[in-house]
mmCIF file of C-alpha atoms in Angstrom:
data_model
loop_
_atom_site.group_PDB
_atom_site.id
_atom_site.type_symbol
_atom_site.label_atom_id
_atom_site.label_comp_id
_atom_site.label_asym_id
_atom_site.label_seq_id
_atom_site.Cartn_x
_atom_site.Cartn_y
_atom_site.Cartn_z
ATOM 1 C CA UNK A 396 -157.240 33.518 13.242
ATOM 2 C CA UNK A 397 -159.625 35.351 15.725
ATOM 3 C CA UNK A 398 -160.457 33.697 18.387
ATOM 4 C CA UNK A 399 -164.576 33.560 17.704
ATOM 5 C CA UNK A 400 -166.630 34.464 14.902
ATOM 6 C CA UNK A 401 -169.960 34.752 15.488
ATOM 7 C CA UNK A 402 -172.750 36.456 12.570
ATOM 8 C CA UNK A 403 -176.226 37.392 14.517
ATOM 9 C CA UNK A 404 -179.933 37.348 13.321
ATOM 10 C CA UNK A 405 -179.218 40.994 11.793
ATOM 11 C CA UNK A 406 -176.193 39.715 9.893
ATOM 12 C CA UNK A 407 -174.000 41.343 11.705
ATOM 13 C CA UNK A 408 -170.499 39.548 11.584
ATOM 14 C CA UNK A 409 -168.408 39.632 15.049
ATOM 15 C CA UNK A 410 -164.771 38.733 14.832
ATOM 16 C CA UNK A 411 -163.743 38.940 18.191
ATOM 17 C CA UNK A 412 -160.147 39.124 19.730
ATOM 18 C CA UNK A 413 -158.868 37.718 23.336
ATOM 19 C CA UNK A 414 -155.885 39.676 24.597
ATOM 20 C CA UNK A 415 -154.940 39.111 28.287
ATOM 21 C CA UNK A 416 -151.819 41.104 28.170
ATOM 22 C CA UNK A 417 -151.458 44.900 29.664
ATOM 23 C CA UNK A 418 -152.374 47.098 26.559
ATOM 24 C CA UNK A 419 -150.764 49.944 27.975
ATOM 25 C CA UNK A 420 -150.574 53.549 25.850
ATOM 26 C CA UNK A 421 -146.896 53.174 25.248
ATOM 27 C CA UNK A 422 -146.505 49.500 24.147
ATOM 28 C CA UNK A 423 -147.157 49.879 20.473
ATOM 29 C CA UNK A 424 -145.976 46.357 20.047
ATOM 30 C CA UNK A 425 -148.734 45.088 20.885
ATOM 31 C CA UNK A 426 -151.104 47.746 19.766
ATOM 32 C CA UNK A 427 -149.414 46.689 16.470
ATOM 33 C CA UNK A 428 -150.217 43.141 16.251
ATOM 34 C CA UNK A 429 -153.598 43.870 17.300
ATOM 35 C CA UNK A 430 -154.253 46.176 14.197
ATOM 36 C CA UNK A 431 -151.903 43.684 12.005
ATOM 37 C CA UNK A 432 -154.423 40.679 13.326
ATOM 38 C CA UNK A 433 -157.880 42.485 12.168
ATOM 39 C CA UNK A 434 -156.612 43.191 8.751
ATOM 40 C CA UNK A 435 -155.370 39.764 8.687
ATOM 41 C CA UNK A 436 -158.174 37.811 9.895
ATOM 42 C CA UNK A 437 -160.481 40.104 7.320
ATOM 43 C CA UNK A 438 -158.295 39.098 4.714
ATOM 44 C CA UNK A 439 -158.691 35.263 5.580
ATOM 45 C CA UNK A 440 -161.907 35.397 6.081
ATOM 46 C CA UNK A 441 -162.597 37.064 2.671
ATOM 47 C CA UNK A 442 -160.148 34.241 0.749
ATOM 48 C CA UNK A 443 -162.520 31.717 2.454
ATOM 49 C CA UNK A 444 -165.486 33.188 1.209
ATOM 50 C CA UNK A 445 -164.537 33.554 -2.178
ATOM 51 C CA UNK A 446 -163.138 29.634 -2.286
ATOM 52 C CA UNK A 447 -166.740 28.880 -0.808
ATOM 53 C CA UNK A 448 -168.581 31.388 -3.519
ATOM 54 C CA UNK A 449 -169.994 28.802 -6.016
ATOM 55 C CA UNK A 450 -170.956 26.225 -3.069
ATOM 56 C CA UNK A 451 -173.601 28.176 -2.023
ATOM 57 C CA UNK A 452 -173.188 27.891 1.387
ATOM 58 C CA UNK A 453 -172.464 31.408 2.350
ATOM 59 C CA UNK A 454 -175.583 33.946 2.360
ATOM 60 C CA UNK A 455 -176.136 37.258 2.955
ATOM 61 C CA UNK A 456 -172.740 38.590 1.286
ATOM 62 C CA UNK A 457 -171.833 40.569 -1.135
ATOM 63 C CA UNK A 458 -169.066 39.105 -3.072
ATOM 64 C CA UNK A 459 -169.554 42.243 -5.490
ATOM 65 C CA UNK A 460 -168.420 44.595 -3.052
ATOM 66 C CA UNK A 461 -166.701 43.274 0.199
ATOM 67 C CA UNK A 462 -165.478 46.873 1.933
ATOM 68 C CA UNK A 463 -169.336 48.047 1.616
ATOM 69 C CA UNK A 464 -169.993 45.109 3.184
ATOM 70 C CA UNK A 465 -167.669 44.908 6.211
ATOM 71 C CA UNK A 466 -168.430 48.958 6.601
ATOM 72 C CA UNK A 467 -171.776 47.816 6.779
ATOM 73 C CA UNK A 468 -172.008 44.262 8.658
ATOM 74 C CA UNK A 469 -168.768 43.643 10.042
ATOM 75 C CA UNK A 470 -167.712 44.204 14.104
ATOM 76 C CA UNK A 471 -164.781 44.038 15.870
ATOM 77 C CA UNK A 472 -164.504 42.992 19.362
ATOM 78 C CA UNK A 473 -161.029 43.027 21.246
ATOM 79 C CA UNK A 474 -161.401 41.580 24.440
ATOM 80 C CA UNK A 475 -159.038 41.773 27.344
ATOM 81 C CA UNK A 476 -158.359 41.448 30.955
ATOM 82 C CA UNK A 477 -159.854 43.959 33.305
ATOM 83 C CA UNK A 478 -157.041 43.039 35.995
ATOM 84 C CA UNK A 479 -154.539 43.908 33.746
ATOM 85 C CA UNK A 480 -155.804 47.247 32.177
ATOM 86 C CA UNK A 481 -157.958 49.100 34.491
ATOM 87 C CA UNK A 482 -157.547 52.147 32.752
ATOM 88 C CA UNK A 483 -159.704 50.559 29.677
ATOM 89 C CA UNK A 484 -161.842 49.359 31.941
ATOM 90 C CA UNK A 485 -163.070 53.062 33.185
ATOM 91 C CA UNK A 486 -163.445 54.032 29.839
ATOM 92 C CA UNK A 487 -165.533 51.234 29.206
ATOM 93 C CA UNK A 488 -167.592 51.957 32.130
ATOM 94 C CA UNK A 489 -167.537 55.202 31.064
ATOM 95 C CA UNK A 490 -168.593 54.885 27.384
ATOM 96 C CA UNK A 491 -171.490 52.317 28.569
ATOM 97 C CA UNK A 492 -173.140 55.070 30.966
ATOM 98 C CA UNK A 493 -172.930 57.615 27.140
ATOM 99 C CA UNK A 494 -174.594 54.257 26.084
ATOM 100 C CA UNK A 495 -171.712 53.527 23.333
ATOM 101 C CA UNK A 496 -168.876 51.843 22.901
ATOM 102 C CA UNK A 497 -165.481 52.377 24.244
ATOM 103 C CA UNK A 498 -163.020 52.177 21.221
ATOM 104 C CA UNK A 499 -159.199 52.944 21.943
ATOM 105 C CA UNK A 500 -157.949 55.772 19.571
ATOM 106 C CA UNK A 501 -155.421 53.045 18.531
ATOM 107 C CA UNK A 502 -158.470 50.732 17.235
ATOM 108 C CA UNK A 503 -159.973 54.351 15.423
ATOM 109 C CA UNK A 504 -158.286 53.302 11.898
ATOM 110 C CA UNK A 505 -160.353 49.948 11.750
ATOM 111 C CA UNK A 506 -163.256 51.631 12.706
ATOM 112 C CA UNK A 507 -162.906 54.201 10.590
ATOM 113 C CA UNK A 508 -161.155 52.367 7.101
ATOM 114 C CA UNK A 509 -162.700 49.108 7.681
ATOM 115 C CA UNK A 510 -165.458 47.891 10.068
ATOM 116 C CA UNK A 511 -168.716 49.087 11.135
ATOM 117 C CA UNK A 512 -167.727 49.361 14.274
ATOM 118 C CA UNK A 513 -164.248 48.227 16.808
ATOM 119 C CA UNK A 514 -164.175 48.447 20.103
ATOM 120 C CA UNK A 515 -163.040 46.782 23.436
ATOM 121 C CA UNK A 516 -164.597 44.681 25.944
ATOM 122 C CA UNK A 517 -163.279 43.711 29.566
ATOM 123 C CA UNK A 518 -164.154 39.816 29.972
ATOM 124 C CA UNK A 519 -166.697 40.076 32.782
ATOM 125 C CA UNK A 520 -168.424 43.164 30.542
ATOM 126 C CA UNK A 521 -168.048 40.820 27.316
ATOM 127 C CA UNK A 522 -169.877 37.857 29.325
ATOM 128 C CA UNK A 523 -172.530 40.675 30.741
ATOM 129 C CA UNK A 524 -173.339 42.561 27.083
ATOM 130 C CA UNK A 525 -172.193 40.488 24.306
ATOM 131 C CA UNK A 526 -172.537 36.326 25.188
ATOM 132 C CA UNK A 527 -175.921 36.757 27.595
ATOM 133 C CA UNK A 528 -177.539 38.991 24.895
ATOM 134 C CA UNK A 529 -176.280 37.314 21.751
ATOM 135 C CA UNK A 530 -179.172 36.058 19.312
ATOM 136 C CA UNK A 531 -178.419 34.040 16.563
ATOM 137 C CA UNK A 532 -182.217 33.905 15.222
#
């Protein structure tokens, strides 16, 4: 499962990754697994909701059409050590001063297939943009 899953007063749905390893450009291991996990935790996530559907204790989702719904509501946060991957952490830097998101070309395909949006996140610049500006109503 991902490590947090947060939905915000917009409905926007975060499922949000911790990865303190080195995610280097040739270690497709692990750029693997990463890809593998968002699928997978989209998948579970979706068998939940549909064992929850008549219990009326989800809102806000369409059950009628889940991909339009993840294309439309659904983020994906990978967040990982700046001390072990300072080269992500320029292009965060980077992307913020373009005011955007930094998204590694290997996290394109969730972006792209699945979620409105996937990108990564040092931990200090997850603390700074995501958890001190987070709004749940």
């Amino acid at each position: 499962a991902v490590d947090a899953f947060l939905i915000n007063k917009d409905n926007i749905w975060f499922l949000i990754e911790f990865k303190d390893t080195k995610i280097k450009s040739d270690s497709s291991k692990v750029k693997h697994n990463i890809i593998r996990k968002a699928y997978g935790n989209w998948y579970m996530l979706l068998d939940i909701l549909y064992n929850m559907k008549n219990k009326n204790l989800v809102y806000n989702f369409d059950y009628k059409n889940p991909t339009k719904f993840a294309k439309n509501n659904v983020v994906y946060i990978l967040v990982c050590s700046g001390e072990n991957n300072p080269q992500i952490q320029k292009f965060i830097s980077d992307a913020k001063s373009e005011k955007r998101h930094y998204t590694p070309p290997f996290m394109n395909k969730l972006k792209w297939y699945l979620f409105k949006d996937a990108y990564v996140y040092t931990e200090l610049y997850f603390e700074k943009e995501f958890v001190n500006k987070f709004k749940y109503e």
